[in-house]
mmCIF file of C-alpha atoms and ligand atoms in Angstrom:
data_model
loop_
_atom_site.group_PDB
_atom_site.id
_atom_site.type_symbol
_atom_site.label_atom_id
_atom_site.label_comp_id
_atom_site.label_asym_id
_atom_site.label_seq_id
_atom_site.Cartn_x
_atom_site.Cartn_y
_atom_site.Cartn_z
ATOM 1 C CA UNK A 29 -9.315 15.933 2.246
ATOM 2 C CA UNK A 30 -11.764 13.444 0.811
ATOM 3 C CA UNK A 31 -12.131 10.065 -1.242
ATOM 4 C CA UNK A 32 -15.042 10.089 -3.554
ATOM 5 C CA UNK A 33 -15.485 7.300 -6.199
ATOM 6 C CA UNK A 34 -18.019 9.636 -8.420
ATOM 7 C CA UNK A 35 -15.510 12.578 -8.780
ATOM 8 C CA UNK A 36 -13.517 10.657 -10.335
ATOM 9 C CA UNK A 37 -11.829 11.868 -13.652
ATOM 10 C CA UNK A 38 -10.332 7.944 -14.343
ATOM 11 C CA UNK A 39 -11.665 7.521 -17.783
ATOM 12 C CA UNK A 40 -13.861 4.177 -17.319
ATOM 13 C CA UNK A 41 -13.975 2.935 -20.938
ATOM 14 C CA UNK A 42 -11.497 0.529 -20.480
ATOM 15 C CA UNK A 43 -12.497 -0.810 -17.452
ATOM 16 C CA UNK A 44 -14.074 -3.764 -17.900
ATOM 17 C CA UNK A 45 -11.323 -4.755 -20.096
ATOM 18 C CA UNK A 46 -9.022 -4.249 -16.906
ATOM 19 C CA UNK A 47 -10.967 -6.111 -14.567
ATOM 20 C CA UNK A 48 -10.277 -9.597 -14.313
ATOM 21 C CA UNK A 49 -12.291 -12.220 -12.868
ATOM 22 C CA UNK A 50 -13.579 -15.301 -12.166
ATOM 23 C CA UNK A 51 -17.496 -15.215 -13.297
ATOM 24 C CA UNK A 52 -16.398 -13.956 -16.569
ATOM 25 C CA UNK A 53 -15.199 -17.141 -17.048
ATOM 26 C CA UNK A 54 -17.841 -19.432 -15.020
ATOM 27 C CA UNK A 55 -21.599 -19.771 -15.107
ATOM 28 C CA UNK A 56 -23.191 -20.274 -11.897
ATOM 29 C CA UNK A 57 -24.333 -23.652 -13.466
ATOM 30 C CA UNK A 58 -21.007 -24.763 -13.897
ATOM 31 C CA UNK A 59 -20.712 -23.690 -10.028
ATOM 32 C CA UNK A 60 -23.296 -26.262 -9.049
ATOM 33 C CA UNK A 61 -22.016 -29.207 -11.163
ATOM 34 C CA UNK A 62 -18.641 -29.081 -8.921
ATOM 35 C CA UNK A 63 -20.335 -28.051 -5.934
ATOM 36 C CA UNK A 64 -19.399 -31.266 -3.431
ATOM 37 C CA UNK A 65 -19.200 -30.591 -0.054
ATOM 38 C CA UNK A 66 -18.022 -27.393 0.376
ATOM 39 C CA UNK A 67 -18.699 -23.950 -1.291
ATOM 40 C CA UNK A 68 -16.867 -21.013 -2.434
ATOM 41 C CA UNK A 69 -18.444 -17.633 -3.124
ATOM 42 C CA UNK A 70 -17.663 -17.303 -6.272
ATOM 43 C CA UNK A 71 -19.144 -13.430 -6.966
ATOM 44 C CA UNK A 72 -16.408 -12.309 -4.242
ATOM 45 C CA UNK A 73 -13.563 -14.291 -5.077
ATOM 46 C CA UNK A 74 -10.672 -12.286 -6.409
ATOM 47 C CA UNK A 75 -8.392 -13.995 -8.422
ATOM 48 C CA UNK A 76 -4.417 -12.238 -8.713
ATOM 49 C CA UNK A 77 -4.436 -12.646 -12.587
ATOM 50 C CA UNK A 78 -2.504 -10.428 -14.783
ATOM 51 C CA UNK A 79 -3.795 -9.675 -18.284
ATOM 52 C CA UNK A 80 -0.655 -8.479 -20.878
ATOM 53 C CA UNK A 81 -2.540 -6.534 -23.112
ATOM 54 C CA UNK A 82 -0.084 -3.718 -22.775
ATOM 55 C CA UNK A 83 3.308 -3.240 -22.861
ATOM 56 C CA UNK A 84 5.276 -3.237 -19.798
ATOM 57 C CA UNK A 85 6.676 0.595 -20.428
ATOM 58 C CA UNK A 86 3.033 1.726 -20.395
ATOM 59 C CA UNK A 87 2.584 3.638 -17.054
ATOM 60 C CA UNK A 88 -0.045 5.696 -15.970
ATOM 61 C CA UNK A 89 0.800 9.337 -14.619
ATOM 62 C CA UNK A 90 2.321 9.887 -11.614
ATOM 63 C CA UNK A 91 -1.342 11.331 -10.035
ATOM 64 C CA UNK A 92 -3.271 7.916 -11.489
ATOM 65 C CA UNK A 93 -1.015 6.226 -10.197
ATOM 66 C CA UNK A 94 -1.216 6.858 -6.608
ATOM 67 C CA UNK A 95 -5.116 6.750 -7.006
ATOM 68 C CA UNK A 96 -4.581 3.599 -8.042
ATOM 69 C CA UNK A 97 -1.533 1.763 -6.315
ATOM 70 C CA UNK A 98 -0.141 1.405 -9.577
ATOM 71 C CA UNK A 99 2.027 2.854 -11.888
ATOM 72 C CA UNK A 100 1.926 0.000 -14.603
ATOM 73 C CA UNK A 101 -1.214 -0.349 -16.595
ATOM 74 C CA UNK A 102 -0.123 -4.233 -17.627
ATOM 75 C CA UNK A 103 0.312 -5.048 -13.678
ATOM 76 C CA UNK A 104 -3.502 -3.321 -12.096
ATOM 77 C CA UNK A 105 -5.697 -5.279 -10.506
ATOM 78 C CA UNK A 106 -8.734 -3.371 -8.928
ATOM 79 C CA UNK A 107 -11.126 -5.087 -6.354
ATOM 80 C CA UNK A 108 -14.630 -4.769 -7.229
ATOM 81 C CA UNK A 109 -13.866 -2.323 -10.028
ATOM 82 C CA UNK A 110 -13.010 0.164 -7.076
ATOM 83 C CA UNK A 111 -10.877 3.214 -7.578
ATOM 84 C CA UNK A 112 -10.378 6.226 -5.061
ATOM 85 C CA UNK A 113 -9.050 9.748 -5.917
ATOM 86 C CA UNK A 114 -7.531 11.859 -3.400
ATOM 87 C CA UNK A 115 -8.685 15.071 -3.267
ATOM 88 C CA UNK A 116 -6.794 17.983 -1.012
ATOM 89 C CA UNK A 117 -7.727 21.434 -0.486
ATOM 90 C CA UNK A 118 -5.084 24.219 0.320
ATOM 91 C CA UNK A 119 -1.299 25.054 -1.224
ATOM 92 C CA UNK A 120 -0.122 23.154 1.360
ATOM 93 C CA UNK A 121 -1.507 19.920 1.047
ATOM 94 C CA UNK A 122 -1.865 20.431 -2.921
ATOM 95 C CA UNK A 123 1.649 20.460 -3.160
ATOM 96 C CA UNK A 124 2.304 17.674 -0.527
ATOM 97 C CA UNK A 125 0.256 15.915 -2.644
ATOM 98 C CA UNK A 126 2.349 16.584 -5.409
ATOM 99 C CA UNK A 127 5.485 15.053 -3.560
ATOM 100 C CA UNK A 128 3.319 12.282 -2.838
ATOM 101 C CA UNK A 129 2.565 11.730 -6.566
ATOM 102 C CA UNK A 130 5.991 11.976 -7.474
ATOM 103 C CA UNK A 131 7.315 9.817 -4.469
ATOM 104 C CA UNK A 132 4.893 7.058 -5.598
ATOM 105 C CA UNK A 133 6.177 6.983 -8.886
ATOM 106 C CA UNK A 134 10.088 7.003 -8.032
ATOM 107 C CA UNK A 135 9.104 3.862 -5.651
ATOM 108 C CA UNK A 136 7.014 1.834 -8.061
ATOM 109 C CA UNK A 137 9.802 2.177 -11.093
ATOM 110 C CA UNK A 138 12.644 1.513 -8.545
ATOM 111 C CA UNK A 139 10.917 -1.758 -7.508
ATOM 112 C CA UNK A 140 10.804 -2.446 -11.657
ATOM 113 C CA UNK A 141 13.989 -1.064 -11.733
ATOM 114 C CA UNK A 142 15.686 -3.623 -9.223
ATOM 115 C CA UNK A 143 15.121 -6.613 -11.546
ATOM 116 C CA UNK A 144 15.136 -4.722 -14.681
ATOM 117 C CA UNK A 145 18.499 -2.378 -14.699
ATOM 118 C CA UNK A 146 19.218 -2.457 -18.110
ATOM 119 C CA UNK A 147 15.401 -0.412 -19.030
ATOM 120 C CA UNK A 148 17.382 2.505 -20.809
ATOM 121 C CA UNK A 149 13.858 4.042 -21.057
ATOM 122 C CA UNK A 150 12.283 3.221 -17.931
ATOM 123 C CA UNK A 151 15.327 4.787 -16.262
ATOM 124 C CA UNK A 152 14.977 7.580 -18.139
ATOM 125 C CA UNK A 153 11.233 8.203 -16.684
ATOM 126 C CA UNK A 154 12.486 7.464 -13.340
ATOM 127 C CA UNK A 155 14.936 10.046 -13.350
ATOM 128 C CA UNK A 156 12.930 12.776 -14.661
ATOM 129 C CA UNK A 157 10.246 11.886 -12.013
ATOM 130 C CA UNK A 158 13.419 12.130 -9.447
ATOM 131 C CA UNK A 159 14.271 15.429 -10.986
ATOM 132 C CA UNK A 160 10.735 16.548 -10.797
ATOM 133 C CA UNK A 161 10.031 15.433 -6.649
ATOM 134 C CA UNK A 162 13.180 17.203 -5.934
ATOM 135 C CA UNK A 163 12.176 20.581 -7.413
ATOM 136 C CA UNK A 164 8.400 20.130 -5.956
ATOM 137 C CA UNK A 165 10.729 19.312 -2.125
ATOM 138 C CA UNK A 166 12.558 21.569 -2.137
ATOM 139 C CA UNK A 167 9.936 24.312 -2.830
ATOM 140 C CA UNK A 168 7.191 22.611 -0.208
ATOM 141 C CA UNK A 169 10.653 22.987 2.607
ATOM 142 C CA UNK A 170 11.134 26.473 2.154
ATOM 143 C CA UNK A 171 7.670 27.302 2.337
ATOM 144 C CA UNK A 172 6.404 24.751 5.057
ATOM 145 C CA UNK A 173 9.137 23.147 6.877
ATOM 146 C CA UNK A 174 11.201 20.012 6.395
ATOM 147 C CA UNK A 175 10.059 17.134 5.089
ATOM 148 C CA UNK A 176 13.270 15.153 5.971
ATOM 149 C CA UNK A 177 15.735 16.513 8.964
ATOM 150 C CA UNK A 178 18.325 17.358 6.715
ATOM 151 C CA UNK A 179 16.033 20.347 4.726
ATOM 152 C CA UNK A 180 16.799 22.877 7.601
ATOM 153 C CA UNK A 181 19.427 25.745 5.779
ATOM 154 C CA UNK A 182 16.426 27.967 4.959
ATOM 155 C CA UNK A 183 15.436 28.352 8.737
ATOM 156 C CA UNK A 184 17.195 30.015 11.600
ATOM 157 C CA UNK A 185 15.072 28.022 14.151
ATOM 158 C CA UNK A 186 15.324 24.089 14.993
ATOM 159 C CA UNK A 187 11.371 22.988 12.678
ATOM 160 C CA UNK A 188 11.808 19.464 12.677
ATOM 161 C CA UNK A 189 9.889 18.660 15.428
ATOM 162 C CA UNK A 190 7.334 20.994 15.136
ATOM 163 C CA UNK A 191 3.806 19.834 14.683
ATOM 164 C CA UNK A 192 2.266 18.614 12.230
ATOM 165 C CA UNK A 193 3.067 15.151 12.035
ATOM 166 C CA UNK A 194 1.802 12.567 9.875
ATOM 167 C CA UNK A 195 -0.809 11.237 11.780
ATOM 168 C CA UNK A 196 -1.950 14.418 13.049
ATOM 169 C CA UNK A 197 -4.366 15.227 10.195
ATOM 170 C CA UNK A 198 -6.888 18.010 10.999
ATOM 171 C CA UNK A 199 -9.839 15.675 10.841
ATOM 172 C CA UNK A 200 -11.869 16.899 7.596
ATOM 173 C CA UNK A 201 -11.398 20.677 9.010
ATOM 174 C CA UNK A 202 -9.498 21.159 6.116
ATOM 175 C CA UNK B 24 20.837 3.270 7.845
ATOM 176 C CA UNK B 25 16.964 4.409 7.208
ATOM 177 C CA UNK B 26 16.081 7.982 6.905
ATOM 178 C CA UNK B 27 12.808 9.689 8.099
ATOM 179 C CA UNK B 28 10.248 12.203 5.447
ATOM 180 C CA UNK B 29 7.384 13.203 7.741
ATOM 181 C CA UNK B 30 4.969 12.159 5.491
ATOM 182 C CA UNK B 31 2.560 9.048 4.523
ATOM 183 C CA UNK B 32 3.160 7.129 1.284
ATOM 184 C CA UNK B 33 -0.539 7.910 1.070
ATOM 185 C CA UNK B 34 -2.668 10.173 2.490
ATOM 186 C CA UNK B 35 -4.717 9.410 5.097
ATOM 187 C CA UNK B 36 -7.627 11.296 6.950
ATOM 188 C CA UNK B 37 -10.422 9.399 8.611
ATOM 189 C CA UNK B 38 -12.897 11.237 10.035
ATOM 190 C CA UNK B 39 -15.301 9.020 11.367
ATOM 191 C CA UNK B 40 -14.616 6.607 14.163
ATOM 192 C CA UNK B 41 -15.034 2.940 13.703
ATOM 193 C CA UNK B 42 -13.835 0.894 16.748
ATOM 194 C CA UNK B 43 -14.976 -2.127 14.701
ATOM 195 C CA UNK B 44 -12.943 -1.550 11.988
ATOM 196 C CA UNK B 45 -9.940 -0.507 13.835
ATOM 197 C CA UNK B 46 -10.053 -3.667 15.563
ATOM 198 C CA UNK B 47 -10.209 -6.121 12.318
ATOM 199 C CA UNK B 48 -7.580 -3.706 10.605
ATOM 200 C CA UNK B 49 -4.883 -4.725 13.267
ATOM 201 C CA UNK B 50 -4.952 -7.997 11.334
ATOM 202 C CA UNK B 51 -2.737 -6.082 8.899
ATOM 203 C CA UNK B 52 -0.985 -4.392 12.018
ATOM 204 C CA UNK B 53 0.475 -7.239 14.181
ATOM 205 C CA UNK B 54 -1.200 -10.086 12.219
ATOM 206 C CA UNK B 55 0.467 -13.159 10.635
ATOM 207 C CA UNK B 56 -0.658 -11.018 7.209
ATOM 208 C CA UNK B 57 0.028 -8.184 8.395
ATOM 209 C CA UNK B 58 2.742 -5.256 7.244
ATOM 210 C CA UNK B 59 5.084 -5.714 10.340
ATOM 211 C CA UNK B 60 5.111 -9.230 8.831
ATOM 212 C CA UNK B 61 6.099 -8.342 5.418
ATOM 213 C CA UNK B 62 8.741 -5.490 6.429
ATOM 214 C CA UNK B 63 11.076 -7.427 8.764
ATOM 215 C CA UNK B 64 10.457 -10.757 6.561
ATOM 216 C CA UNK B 65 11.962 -9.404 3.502
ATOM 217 C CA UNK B 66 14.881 -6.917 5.665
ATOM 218 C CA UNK B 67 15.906 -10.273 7.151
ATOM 219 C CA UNK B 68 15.556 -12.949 4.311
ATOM 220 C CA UNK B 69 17.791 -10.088 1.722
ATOM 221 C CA UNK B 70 21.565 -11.475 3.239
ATOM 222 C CA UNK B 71 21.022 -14.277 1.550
ATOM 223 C CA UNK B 72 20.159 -13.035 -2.264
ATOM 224 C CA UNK B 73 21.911 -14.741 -4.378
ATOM 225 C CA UNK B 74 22.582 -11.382 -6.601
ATOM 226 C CA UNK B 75 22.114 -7.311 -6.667
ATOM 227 C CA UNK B 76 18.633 -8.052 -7.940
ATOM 228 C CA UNK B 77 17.804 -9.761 -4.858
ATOM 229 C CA UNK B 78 19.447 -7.163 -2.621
ATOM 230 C CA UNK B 79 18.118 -4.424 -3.975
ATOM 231 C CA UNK B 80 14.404 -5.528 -4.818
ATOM 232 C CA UNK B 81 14.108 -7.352 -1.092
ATOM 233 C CA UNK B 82 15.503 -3.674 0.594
ATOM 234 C CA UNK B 83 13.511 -1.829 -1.279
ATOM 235 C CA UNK B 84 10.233 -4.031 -0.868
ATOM 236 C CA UNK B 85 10.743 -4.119 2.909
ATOM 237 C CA UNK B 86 11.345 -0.351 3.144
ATOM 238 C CA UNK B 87 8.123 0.168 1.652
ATOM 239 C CA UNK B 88 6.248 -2.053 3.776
ATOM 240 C CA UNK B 89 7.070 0.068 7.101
ATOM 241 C CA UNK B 90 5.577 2.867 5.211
ATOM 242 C CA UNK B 91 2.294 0.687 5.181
ATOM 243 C CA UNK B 92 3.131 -0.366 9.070
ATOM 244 C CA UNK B 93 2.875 3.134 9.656
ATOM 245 C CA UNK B 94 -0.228 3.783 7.429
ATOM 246 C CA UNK B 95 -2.031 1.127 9.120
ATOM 247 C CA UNK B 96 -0.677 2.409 12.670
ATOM 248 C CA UNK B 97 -2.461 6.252 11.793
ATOM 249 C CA UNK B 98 -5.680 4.594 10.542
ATOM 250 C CA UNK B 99 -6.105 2.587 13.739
ATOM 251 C CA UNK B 100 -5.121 5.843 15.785
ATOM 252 C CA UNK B 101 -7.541 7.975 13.638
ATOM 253 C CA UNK B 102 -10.095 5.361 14.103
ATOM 254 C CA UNK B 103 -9.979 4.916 17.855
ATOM 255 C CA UNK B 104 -8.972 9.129 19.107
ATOM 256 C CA UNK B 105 -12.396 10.478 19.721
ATOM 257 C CA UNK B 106 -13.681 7.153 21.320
ATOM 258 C CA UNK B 107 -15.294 7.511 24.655
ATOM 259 C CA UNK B 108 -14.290 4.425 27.587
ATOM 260 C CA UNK B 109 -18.075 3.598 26.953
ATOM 261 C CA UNK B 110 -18.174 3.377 23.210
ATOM 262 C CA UNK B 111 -14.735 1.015 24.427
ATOM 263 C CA UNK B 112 -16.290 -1.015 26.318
ATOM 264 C CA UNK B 113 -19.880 -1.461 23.891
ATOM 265 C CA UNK B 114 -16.892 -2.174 20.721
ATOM 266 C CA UNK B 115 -15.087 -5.321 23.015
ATOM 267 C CA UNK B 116 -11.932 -2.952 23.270
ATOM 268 C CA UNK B 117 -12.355 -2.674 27.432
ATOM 269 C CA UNK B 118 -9.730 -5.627 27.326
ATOM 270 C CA UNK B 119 -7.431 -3.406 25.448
ATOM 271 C CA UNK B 120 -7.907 -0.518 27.134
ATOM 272 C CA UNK B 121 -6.723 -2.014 30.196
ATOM 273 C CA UNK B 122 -2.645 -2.371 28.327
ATOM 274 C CA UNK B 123 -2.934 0.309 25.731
ATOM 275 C CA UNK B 124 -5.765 3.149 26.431
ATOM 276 C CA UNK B 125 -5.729 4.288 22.658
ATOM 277 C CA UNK B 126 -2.308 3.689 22.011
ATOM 278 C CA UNK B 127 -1.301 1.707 18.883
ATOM 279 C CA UNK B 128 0.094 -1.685 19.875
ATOM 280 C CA UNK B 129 0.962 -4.533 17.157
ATOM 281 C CA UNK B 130 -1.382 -7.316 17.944
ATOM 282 C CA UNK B 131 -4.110 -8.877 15.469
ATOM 283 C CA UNK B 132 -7.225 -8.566 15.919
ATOM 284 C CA UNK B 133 -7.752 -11.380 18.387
ATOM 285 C CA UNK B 134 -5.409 -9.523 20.634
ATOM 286 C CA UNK B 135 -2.654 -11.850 19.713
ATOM 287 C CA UNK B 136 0.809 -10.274 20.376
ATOM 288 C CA UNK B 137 2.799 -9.739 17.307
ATOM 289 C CA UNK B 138 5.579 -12.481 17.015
ATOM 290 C CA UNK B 139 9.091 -13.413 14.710
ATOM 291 C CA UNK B 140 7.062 -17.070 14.295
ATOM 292 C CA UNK B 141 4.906 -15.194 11.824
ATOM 293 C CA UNK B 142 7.997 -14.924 9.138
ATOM 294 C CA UNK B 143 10.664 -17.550 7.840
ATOM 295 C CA UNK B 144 14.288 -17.010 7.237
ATOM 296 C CA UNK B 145 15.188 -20.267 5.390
ATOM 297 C CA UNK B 146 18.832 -18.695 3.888
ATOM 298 C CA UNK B 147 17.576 -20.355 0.466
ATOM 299 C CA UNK B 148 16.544 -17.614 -1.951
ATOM 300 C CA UNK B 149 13.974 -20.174 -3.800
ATOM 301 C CA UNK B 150 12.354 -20.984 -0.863
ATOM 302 C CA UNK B 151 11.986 -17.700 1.011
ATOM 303 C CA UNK B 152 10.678 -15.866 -2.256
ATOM 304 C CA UNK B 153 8.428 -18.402 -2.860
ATOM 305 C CA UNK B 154 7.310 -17.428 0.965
ATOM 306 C CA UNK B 155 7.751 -14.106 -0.221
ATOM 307 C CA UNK B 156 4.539 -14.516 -2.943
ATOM 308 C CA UNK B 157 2.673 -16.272 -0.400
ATOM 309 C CA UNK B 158 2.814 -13.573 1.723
ATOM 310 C CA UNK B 159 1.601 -10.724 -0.847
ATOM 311 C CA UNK B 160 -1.304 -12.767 -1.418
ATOM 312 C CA UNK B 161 -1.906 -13.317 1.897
ATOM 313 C CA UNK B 162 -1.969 -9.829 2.780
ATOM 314 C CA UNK B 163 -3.860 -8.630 -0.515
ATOM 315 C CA UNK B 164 -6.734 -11.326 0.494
ATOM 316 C CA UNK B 165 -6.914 -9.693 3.828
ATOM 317 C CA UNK B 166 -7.904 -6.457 2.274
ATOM 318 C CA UNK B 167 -10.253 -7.667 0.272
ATOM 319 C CA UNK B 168 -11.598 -8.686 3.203
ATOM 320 C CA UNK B 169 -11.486 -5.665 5.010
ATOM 321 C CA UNK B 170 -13.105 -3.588 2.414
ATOM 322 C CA UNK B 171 -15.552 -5.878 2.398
ATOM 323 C CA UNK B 172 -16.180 -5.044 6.188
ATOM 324 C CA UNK B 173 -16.927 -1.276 5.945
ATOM 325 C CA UNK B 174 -18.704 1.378 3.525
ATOM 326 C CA UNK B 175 -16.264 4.394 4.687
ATOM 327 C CA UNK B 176 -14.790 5.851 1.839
ATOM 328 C CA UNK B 177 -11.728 7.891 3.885
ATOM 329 C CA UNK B 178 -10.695 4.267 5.299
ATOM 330 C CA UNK B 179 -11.742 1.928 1.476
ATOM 331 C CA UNK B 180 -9.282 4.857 -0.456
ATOM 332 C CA UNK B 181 -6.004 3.824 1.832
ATOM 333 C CA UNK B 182 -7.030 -0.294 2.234
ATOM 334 C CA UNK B 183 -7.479 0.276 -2.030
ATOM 335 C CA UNK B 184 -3.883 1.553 -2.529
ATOM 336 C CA UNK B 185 -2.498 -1.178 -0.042
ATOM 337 C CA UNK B 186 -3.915 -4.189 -1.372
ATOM 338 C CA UNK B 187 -2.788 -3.062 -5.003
ATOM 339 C CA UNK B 188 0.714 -2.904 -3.470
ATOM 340 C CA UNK B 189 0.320 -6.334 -2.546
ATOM 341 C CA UNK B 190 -1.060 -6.748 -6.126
ATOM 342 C CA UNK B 191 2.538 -5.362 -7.559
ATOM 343 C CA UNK B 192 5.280 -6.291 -5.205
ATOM 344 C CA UNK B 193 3.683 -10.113 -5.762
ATOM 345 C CA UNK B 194 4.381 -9.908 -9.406
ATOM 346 C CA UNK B 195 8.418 -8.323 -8.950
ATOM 347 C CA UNK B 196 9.104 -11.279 -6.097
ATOM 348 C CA UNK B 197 7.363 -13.991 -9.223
ATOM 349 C CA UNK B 198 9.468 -11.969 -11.825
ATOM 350 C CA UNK B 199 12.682 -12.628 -9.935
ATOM 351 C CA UNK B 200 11.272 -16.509 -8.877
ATOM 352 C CA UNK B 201 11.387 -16.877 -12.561
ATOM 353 C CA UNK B 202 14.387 -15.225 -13.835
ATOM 354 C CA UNK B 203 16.631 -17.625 -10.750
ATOM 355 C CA UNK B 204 14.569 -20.476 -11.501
ATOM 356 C CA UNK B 205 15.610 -20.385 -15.708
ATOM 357 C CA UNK B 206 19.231 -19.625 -14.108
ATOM 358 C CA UNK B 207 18.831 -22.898 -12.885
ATOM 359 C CA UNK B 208 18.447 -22.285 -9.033
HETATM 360 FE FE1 FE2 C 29 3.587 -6.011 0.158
#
């Protein structure tokens, strides 16, 4: 498993409309004409401003959004223009990755979700994507073991606390 | 009750070591920042939500953060497992490997002991979610800061997803600020 930045099939085009900050806004001569006594580095400083350009129903997929952090276009907010993509080689971790995706997505709408119960559409999405995860779980437990301690009719054997375990990854092996 | 999936909300695999870094990432391990912070903050300030949205949002928010606690906790273990006592001792960690040989123990990255003084319970809903927002952008600043501390692309992918978390769970505790505050609260 790697991260690489230039693999990356994020379609940029949009990006600097995404990207929010301060020197768009500031010259570095208007830096110097407040400048007292004290100085702040204004090229680094990251400011937590949301731009509403989009509709709040406007999500990314589920695999974007896990690259990301972010399942709602209206709500990102990259540092430094920086986006990752998580890349996985083998059935195994493909389709872990797959729960992953999925997993993200049911978390980020049911955080939306909480303040927002009466989204008719929204909790449409987030029950197909709960529909989805379960199908992809169920098929990565049969094959690979149990994900949660429950998942164990398939085997005749105890495989819960067999190895791997999260932090055990096989240290770019794979 | 919480259940356990043997798996990371994000996948991590870091396959250099960085003593370094996994020093100034227990900031976000045991730190006033950090995600042991923002999980038992938010599991302890939800009895006192005024409504379901407040329940459900603050349980919800808090389960997630132990998922980062426990990214953060294999990141520092990744960074640290291959270290020799030497490359210990060269990084400033000999004082840590006297109480925790590579173990993973929540203290920031002074050495500080995690403590409950980090967090408030004030049993006002206005006042511990405006703690709440604090707190995100507390922690999202401290990314920022770490990513500004390394060039490895295994540990910037994880600290990316993170800090956007902070980034979106900021924005649903200001969401529900606003919606009690035009209730009058
Ligand atoms: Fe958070």
């Amino acid at each position: 498993m790697y991260f690489d930045e230039r693999e990356n099939e994020i379609d940029y085009t949009n990006y600097s409309n995404e990207v929010n900050s301060v020197e768009k806004n500031y010259t570095q001569n208007d830096y110097k004409k407040w400048d007292n006594d004290f100085k702040v580095d204004i090229e680094n400083l990251n400011i937590n401003n949301f731009n509403n350009r989009e509709s709040v129903n406007d999500l990314y997929t589920a695999k974007e959004g896990l690259n990301k952090g972010n399942m709602f276009r209206n709500l990102f907010n990259p540092y430094k223009s920086y986006v990752y993509k998580v890349v996985v080689n083998g059935k195994k971790d493909e389709l872990l990755l797959k729960i992953q995706e999925l997993t993200f997505k049911v978390v980020d709408l049911n955080l939306y979700l909480d303040i927002n119960p009466a989204d008719k559409n929204m909790y449409n999405e987030f029950k197909k994507a709960v529909e989805e995860l379960k199908a992809n779980k169920d098929l990565y437990e049969k094959n690979y073991g149990p994900l949660c301690v429950t998942e164990t009719l398939y085997y005749d054997d105890y495989m819960w606390s067999k190895n791997p375990w999260p932090w055990m990854s096989e240290g770019g092996k794979k | 009750m919480f259940k356990y999936e043997k798996m990371l909300e994000y996948p991590v695999n870091i396959k250099k070591k960085d003593l370094r870094m996994a020093k100034l990432m227990c900031d976000q391990l045991g730190g006033a920042n950090g995600e042991l912070s923002a999980s038992l903050r938010y599991m302890c300030q939800r009895y006192t939500m005024p409504d379901e949205k407040g329940s459900s949002l603050l349980t919800d928010i808090a389960n997630e953060e132990l998922s980062h606690f426990e990214m953060i906790q294999v990141m520092i273990s990744q960074l640290v497992k291959d270290a020799s006592l030497e490359e210990m001792k060269e990084a400033g960690l000999d004082t840590y490997y006297v109480g925790h040989k590579r173990g993973v123990y929540p203290m920031n990255s002074n050495g500080v002991p995690y403590t409950a003084a980090y967090i408030e319970v004030s049993g006002n809903p206005m006042v511990d979610l405006m703690e709440d927002m604090a707190a995100e952008e507390k922690a999202r600043a401290t990314y920022e800061n770490l990513m500004d501390m390394t060039k490895d692309q295994d540990l910037l992918a994880p600290l990316s997803f993170l800090r956007q978390r902070e980034v979106v769970h900021f924005n649903r505790f200001k969401e529900l600020y606003e919606e009690y505050k035009r209730k009058g609260m």
